């Protein structure tokens, strides 16, 4: 077992230190140019996300519901803990590279969601099903590759979408509130399960109500902290920009010893949190009730904007302003503790509020990923045994809550890396269909 863990860790370190970062950033740059910078239409995209498509379809989701489901699967620990570890390991400049990843990643998200709507299919119940697996089957006539991607997505759903999120819930509630992991895991399984068994409409409705509320609440708390730390805001921005291209040792012991290290952690955390290039957002996009691929692609593109360009940037600024104003608060903290140190200065509740946000975001991620995994399961099994999948997913929430997950994290990182290859390949092979 130790040998397997060592192999996985070494493989992930190699893949995510160079090859995949260059592949994904190259893809982001290419489609930004190919689609003539779709990011410039972000205001139009935001407007489309809250504008009814004009088509009422009781079997599928509105464009806003698809956006909420995508954000449910991506918003969470990556925006809070992921940014903290990026700064701790790569220095303040990592925030700049994380932000750049979000800016450029919007084009890749646009492309994968556009193709997903183009090549989705409608089942006998009138429900749309899509994603990279259907792009490979219907666009490239290679269902075998689609099966491979579907299997990888299913494994990822049980990994990053289920067990790791459940474990983060129990770690947070145990440290912050002294709650027994078994109780926390059981409660999380029940709460998420009540939504999951209701199917796509239940998931979409809950995500539409819960995700915007949580996002606004967390964003408002970050803005409030930045107002409190306003005297350090401009120095923080200057520090981030200075460290982005000329890294050096950061405050509070955070290290950014080289440009490659700084860029690596910033880009990797950005890619992890918004998942642009992995293809999961395209699965949710295909469930939209709109027939306009560009309309849905623009809406789905805003998920990367809100997730990385806005929320990760705000989290990073809160961390760095706190480091400048209260350097003693970050001395000796672990990689994930920089956000906690910053939120301790929130006048009301402080770290309790942060803990509640982490738990709530983790539950929405459980719900969002359950849908992505279900669609992959449908594709792999031919729509058979869906209830079995749902039961297994709910049970795994509890199991993930009480087990150590070092090996699961390494497996998940490798699965995500493997998902990138067929998804990005399909984008390049079918780029002639893209338009903005």
XYZ file of C-alpha atoms in Angstrom:
436
model
C 0.000 0.000 0.000
C 2.835 2.372 0.849
C 4.467 1.658 -2.519
C 1.205 2.434 -4.333
C 0.840 5.693 -2.416
C 4.431 6.678 -3.218
C 3.914 5.902 -6.911
C 0.692 7.929 -7.074
C 2.271 10.865 -5.281
C 5.289 10.870 -7.590
C 3.081 10.605 -10.688
C 0.889 13.495 -9.580
C 3.883 15.628 -8.687
C 5.275 15.096 -12.189
C 1.988 15.637 -14.039
C 0.811 18.680 -12.112
C 4.256 20.296 -11.939
C 4.673 20.681 -15.682
C 2.925 18.686 -18.424
C -0.676 19.317 -17.412
C -0.088 22.930 -16.436
C 1.416 23.654 -19.851
C -1.294 21.659 -21.634
C -4.168 23.411 -19.897
C -2.700 26.905 -20.016
C -1.843 26.367 -23.679
C -5.410 25.229 -24.325
C -6.795 28.257 -22.484
C -4.624 30.614 -24.555
C -5.420 28.863 -27.831
C -9.190 29.006 -27.438
C -9.047 32.555 -26.130
C -7.529 33.499 -29.504
C -9.573 31.016 -31.550
C -12.873 32.333 -30.185
C -11.716 35.946 -30.405
C -11.558 36.514 -26.667
C -15.043 35.459 -25.497
C -14.096 36.857 -22.066
C -14.813 40.355 -23.386
C -18.505 39.402 -23.383
C -18.610 38.588 -19.668
C -21.290 41.209 -18.947
C -23.449 39.747 -21.705
C -22.835 36.282 -20.275
C -23.894 37.359 -16.778
C -27.055 38.928 -18.207
C -27.876 35.727 -20.122
C -27.437 33.656 -16.960
C -30.373 35.391 -15.279
C -32.501 35.794 -18.418
C -35.087 33.068 -19.101
C -34.353 31.207 -22.341
C -37.944 31.638 -23.444
C -38.462 27.878 -23.572
C -40.231 26.076 -20.748
C -39.090 22.503 -20.433
C -40.204 20.629 -17.350
C -37.797 17.793 -18.059
C -34.595 19.835 -18.022
C -32.937 22.728 -16.225
C -33.046 26.445 -16.877
C -29.742 28.051 -17.873
C -29.447 29.539 -14.390
C -30.026 26.136 -12.790
C -27.212 24.625 -14.879
C -24.935 27.448 -13.730
C -25.935 26.902 -10.091
C -25.304 23.149 -10.417
C -21.872 23.783 -11.937
C -20.995 26.223 -9.161
C -22.268 23.760 -6.565
C -19.702 21.247 -7.806
C -16.822 23.753 -7.969
C -17.310 26.357 -5.239
C -16.004 25.344 -1.861
C -12.787 24.232 -0.287
C -10.739 25.193 -3.357
C -11.788 28.824 -2.984
C -11.115 28.894 0.752
C -8.475 26.314 1.650
C -6.985 25.993 -1.850
C -6.069 29.678 -2.031
C -4.538 29.459 1.432
C -2.261 26.580 0.417
C -1.349 28.342 -2.848
C -0.111 31.387 -0.910
C 1.631 29.255 1.724
C 3.493 27.143 -0.826
C 3.923 29.562 -3.732
C 3.931 32.980 -2.075
C 1.541 35.917 -2.647
C 2.318 35.898 -6.381
C 0.428 32.611 -6.685
C -2.796 34.623 -6.414
C -1.957 36.442 -9.651
C -1.371 33.177 -11.508
C -4.561 31.697 -10.070
C -6.453 34.753 -11.316
C -4.883 34.543 -14.784
C -5.907 30.893 -14.939
C -9.510 31.939 -14.325
C -9.417 34.714 -16.930
C -8.048 32.439 -19.657
C -9.959 29.356 -18.501
C -13.267 30.980 -19.360
C -12.546 30.384 -23.065
C -11.943 26.661 -22.547
C -15.105 26.400 -20.436
C -16.996 28.130 -23.253
C -15.648 25.673 -25.832
C -16.356 22.474 -23.892
C -19.889 23.566 -22.942
C -20.652 24.687 -26.512
C -19.718 21.270 -27.891
C -21.608 19.507 -25.113
C -24.864 21.188 -26.132
C -24.159 20.492 -29.822
C -23.640 16.764 -29.341
C -25.948 15.914 -26.425
C -28.837 13.496 -26.796
C -32.388 13.390 -25.480
C -33.594 10.199 -23.815
C -37.057 8.666 -24.010
C -38.217 10.767 -21.052
C -37.227 14.006 -22.774
C -34.187 14.592 -20.556
C -30.994 15.871 -22.164
C -27.778 13.981 -21.442
C -24.381 15.235 -22.478
C -20.790 15.926 -21.644
C -17.429 14.917 -23.104
C -18.526 11.261 -23.345
C -21.342 12.206 -25.728
C -19.049 14.572 -27.628
C -16.761 11.624 -28.301
C -19.674 9.357 -29.252
C -21.787 11.706 -31.366
C -19.160 14.177 -32.578
C -16.143 11.935 -33.097
C -17.906 8.545 -33.340
C -15.621 7.022 -30.726
C -17.969 5.716 -27.987
C -15.117 3.676 -26.497
C -13.301 6.895 -25.554
C -16.583 8.230 -24.203
C -16.854 5.150 -21.974
C -13.340 5.765 -20.642
C -14.144 9.394 -19.833
C -17.449 8.375 -18.243
C -15.704 5.810 -16.040
C -13.087 8.372 -14.958
C -15.835 10.869 -14.121
C -17.667 8.255 -12.069
C -14.518 7.494 -10.075
C -13.897 11.223 -9.605
C -17.463 11.665 -8.347
C -16.865 9.148 -5.577
C -13.460 10.715 -4.890
C -13.268 14.500 -5.094
C -17.039 14.931 -5.200
C -17.996 12.618 -2.368
C -15.478 11.165 0.061
C -13.057 14.096 0.184
C -15.849 16.624 0.677
C -17.453 14.498 3.390
C -14.094 14.221 5.119
C -13.609 17.994 5.008
C -16.996 18.351 6.729
C -16.021 16.069 9.597
C -12.580 17.639 9.983
C -14.124 21.108 10.176
C -16.942 20.192 12.550
C -14.590 18.149 14.755
C -12.012 20.926 15.124
C -14.469 23.824 15.370
C -17.384 22.303 17.267
C -16.054 19.049 18.748
C -18.641 17.019 16.833
C -18.116 13.269 16.529
C -17.117 12.374 12.917
C -19.688 9.558 12.781
C -22.501 11.951 13.715
C -21.305 14.602 11.253
C -20.920 12.027 8.482
C -24.368 10.568 9.081
C -25.963 14.032 9.132
C -24.194 15.023 5.888
C -25.328 11.799 4.204
C -28.955 12.396 5.236
C -29.000 16.079 4.210
C -27.392 15.477 0.825
C -29.299 12.241 0.283
C -32.689 13.918 0.627
C -31.781 16.111 -2.335
C -29.985 13.481 -4.400
C -32.844 10.948 -4.422
C -35.125 13.626 -5.882
C -33.223 13.624 -9.167
C -32.190 16.393 -11.514
C -35.064 18.761 -10.722
C -34.483 18.472 -6.979
C -30.744 19.049 -7.384
C -31.296 22.030 -9.676
C -33.864 23.648 -7.387
C -31.717 23.293 -4.261
C -28.607 24.551 -6.054
C -30.478 27.595 -7.385
C -31.522 28.558 -3.868
C -28.486 27.582 -1.820
C -25.451 28.294 -4.019
C -26.134 31.989 -4.790
C -26.915 32.619 -1.113
C -23.672 31.004 0.068
C -21.608 32.705 -2.613
C -23.026 36.138 -1.790
C -22.577 35.547 1.946
C -18.930 34.481 1.607
C -18.152 37.238 -0.910
C -19.728 39.866 1.345
C -17.641 38.660 4.285
C -14.473 38.960 2.193
C -15.421 42.476 1.085
C -16.138 43.401 4.705
C -12.723 42.136 5.783
C -11.082 44.076 2.962
C -12.831 47.220 4.186
C -11.438 46.548 7.659
C -7.993 45.932 6.112
C -8.300 48.763 3.564
C -5.025 50.437 4.533
C -3.192 47.292 3.403
C -5.193 46.719 0.202
C -2.984 48.644 -2.238
C 0.249 47.356 -0.637
C -1.193 43.829 -0.920
C -1.904 44.276 -4.643
C 1.600 45.613 -5.201
C 3.064 42.699 -3.236
C 1.080 40.139 -5.269
C 2.196 41.660 -8.580
C 5.810 41.972 -7.433
C 5.933 38.350 -6.278
C 4.168 37.063 -9.404
C 7.190 37.676 -11.644
C 9.959 38.102 -9.087
C 9.156 35.680 -6.259
C 10.972 35.673 -2.975
C 10.277 34.607 0.587
C 6.816 35.738 1.655
C 5.589 37.069 4.974
C 4.761 34.711 7.807
C 7.025 31.967 6.531
C 5.143 31.365 3.273
C 7.635 30.491 0.574
C 7.827 31.456 -3.057
C 11.406 30.681 -3.966
C 11.089 30.594 -7.749
C 8.901 31.776 -10.568
C 8.116 28.171 -11.521
C 7.042 27.323 -7.973
C 4.854 30.417 -7.702
C 3.229 29.850 -11.083
C 2.809 26.140 -10.406
C 0.803 26.532 -7.213
C -1.226 29.464 -8.507
C -2.130 27.765 -11.784
C -2.725 24.358 -10.190
C -5.075 25.772 -7.538
C -6.909 27.800 -10.173
C -7.388 24.734 -12.357
C -8.462 22.658 -9.361
C -11.153 25.051 -8.240
C -12.760 25.962 -11.592
C -12.168 22.623 -13.414
C -11.936 24.360 -16.822
C -10.434 21.801 -19.183
C -11.498 18.785 -17.143
C -14.944 18.788 -18.775
C -17.256 18.369 -15.803
C -18.998 21.722 -16.371
C -20.043 20.476 -19.813
C -22.077 17.668 -18.224
C -24.252 20.172 -16.361
C -24.423 22.501 -19.388
C -25.962 19.741 -21.506
C -28.994 19.596 -19.178
C -30.050 23.122 -20.197
C -33.461 23.714 -21.760
C -31.988 26.116 -24.347
C -31.279 25.009 -27.915
C -28.657 27.722 -28.436
C -25.141 26.335 -27.775
C -23.558 29.796 -27.640
C -26.168 31.000 -25.126
C -25.459 28.114 -22.788
C -21.695 28.312 -23.318
C -21.650 31.955 -22.270
C -23.694 31.165 -19.157
C -21.453 28.243 -18.211
C -18.378 30.410 -18.787
C -19.481 32.682 -15.944
C -18.978 29.799 -13.479
C -15.219 30.168 -13.964
C -15.540 33.940 -13.618
C -17.390 33.791 -10.299
C -15.386 30.860 -8.957
C -11.824 31.925 -9.725
C -11.733 35.481 -11.053
C -13.920 36.834 -8.250
C -13.991 34.526 -5.226
C -10.425 33.189 -5.328
C -9.121 36.724 -5.838
C -11.107 38.034 -2.875
C -9.921 35.161 -0.683
C -6.346 35.858 -1.700
C -6.588 39.575 -1.008
C -8.062 38.894 2.434
C -5.159 36.554 3.224
C -2.411 38.909 2.024
C -3.856 42.038 3.656
C -4.042 40.116 6.918
C -0.434 38.968 6.502
C 0.639 42.587 6.099
C -1.398 43.956 9.000
C -1.076 41.036 11.411
C 2.084 39.073 10.529
C 2.149 37.443 13.960
C -1.221 35.777 13.247
C 0.249 33.618 10.471
C 3.455 32.556 12.209
C 3.549 28.798 12.608
C 0.158 28.151 10.966
C -0.191 25.216 8.596
C -0.765 25.545 4.855
C -4.544 25.692 5.240
C -4.478 28.079 8.206
C -3.927 31.420 6.452
C -7.624 31.860 5.658
C -8.575 30.923 9.208
C -6.086 33.461 10.569
C -7.585 36.200 8.373
C -11.189 35.383 9.299
C -10.358 35.454 13.006
C -10.529 39.256 12.671
C -14.125 39.168 11.482
C -16.007 41.034 14.261
C -18.972 38.640 14.345
C -18.439 34.870 14.794
C -15.038 34.947 13.043
C -13.747 31.417 12.491
C -17.136 29.938 13.372
C -18.550 31.700 10.312
C -15.712 30.360 8.148
C -16.299 26.828 9.440
C -20.009 27.044 8.674
C -19.205 28.282 5.154
C -16.824 25.381 4.603
C -19.438 22.858 5.714
C -22.204 24.425 3.628
C -20.022 24.630 0.516
C -18.935 21.009 1.001
C -22.577 19.875 1.145
C -23.419 21.738 -2.074
C -20.365 20.134 -3.698
C -21.655 16.725 -2.607
C -24.983 17.485 -4.264
C -23.525 18.966 -7.452
C -21.056 16.132 -7.988
C -23.749 13.521 -7.364
C -25.420 14.718 -10.566
C -22.166 14.653 -12.561
C -21.476 11.132 -11.317
C -25.029 10.047 -12.097
C -24.725 11.199 -15.699
C -21.442 9.308 -16.039
C -23.054 6.231 -14.486
C -25.965 6.452 -16.935
C -23.569 6.571 -19.860
C -21.389 3.703 -18.689
C -24.279 1.385 -17.747
C -26.869 2.444 -20.310
C -29.255 4.051 -17.780
C -29.345 0.916 -15.638
C -29.139 0.778 -11.855
C -29.469 4.520 -11.183
C -31.029 3.930 -7.759
C -28.102 1.691 -6.822
C -25.703 4.499 -7.780
C -27.569 7.007 -5.617
C -27.571 4.683 -2.610
C -23.860 3.937 -3.073
C -23.055 7.639 -3.336
C -24.964 8.449 -0.135
C -23.284 5.581 1.720
C -19.882 6.780 0.522
C -20.587 10.196 2.051
C -20.659 8.547 5.458
C -17.671 6.303 4.742
C -15.611 9.210 3.438
C -16.441 11.177 6.551
C -14.777 8.716 8.894
C -11.797 7.402 6.893
C -8.284 8.844 6.370
C -8.075 10.058 2.791
C -4.442 10.587 1.775
C -4.633 7.789 -0.800
C -8.038 8.968 -2.054
C -6.695 12.493 -2.647
C -3.763 11.149 -4.671
C -6.066 8.887 -6.711
C -8.400 11.805 -7.368
C -5.583 14.048 -8.585
C -4.489 11.332 -11.013
C -8.062 10.748 -12.239
C -8.494 14.487 -12.871
C -5.271 14.488 -14.857
C -6.489 11.573 -16.968
C -9.851 13.314 -17.580
C -8.097 16.340 -19.067
C -6.572 14.389 -21.979
C -9.742 13.138 -23.767
C -11.630 16.348 -23.009
C -8.967 18.658 -24.433
C -8.377 16.323 -27.388
C -12.079 16.550 -28.310
C -11.939 20.358 -28.191
C -9.131 20.487 -30.734
C -10.585 17.785 -32.982
C -14.006 19.494 -33.121
C -12.926 23.127 -33.049
C -14.452 23.725 -36.497
C -17.912 23.623 -34.874
C -17.130 26.378 -32.380
C -18.395 29.912 -32.732
C -18.785 32.780 -30.307
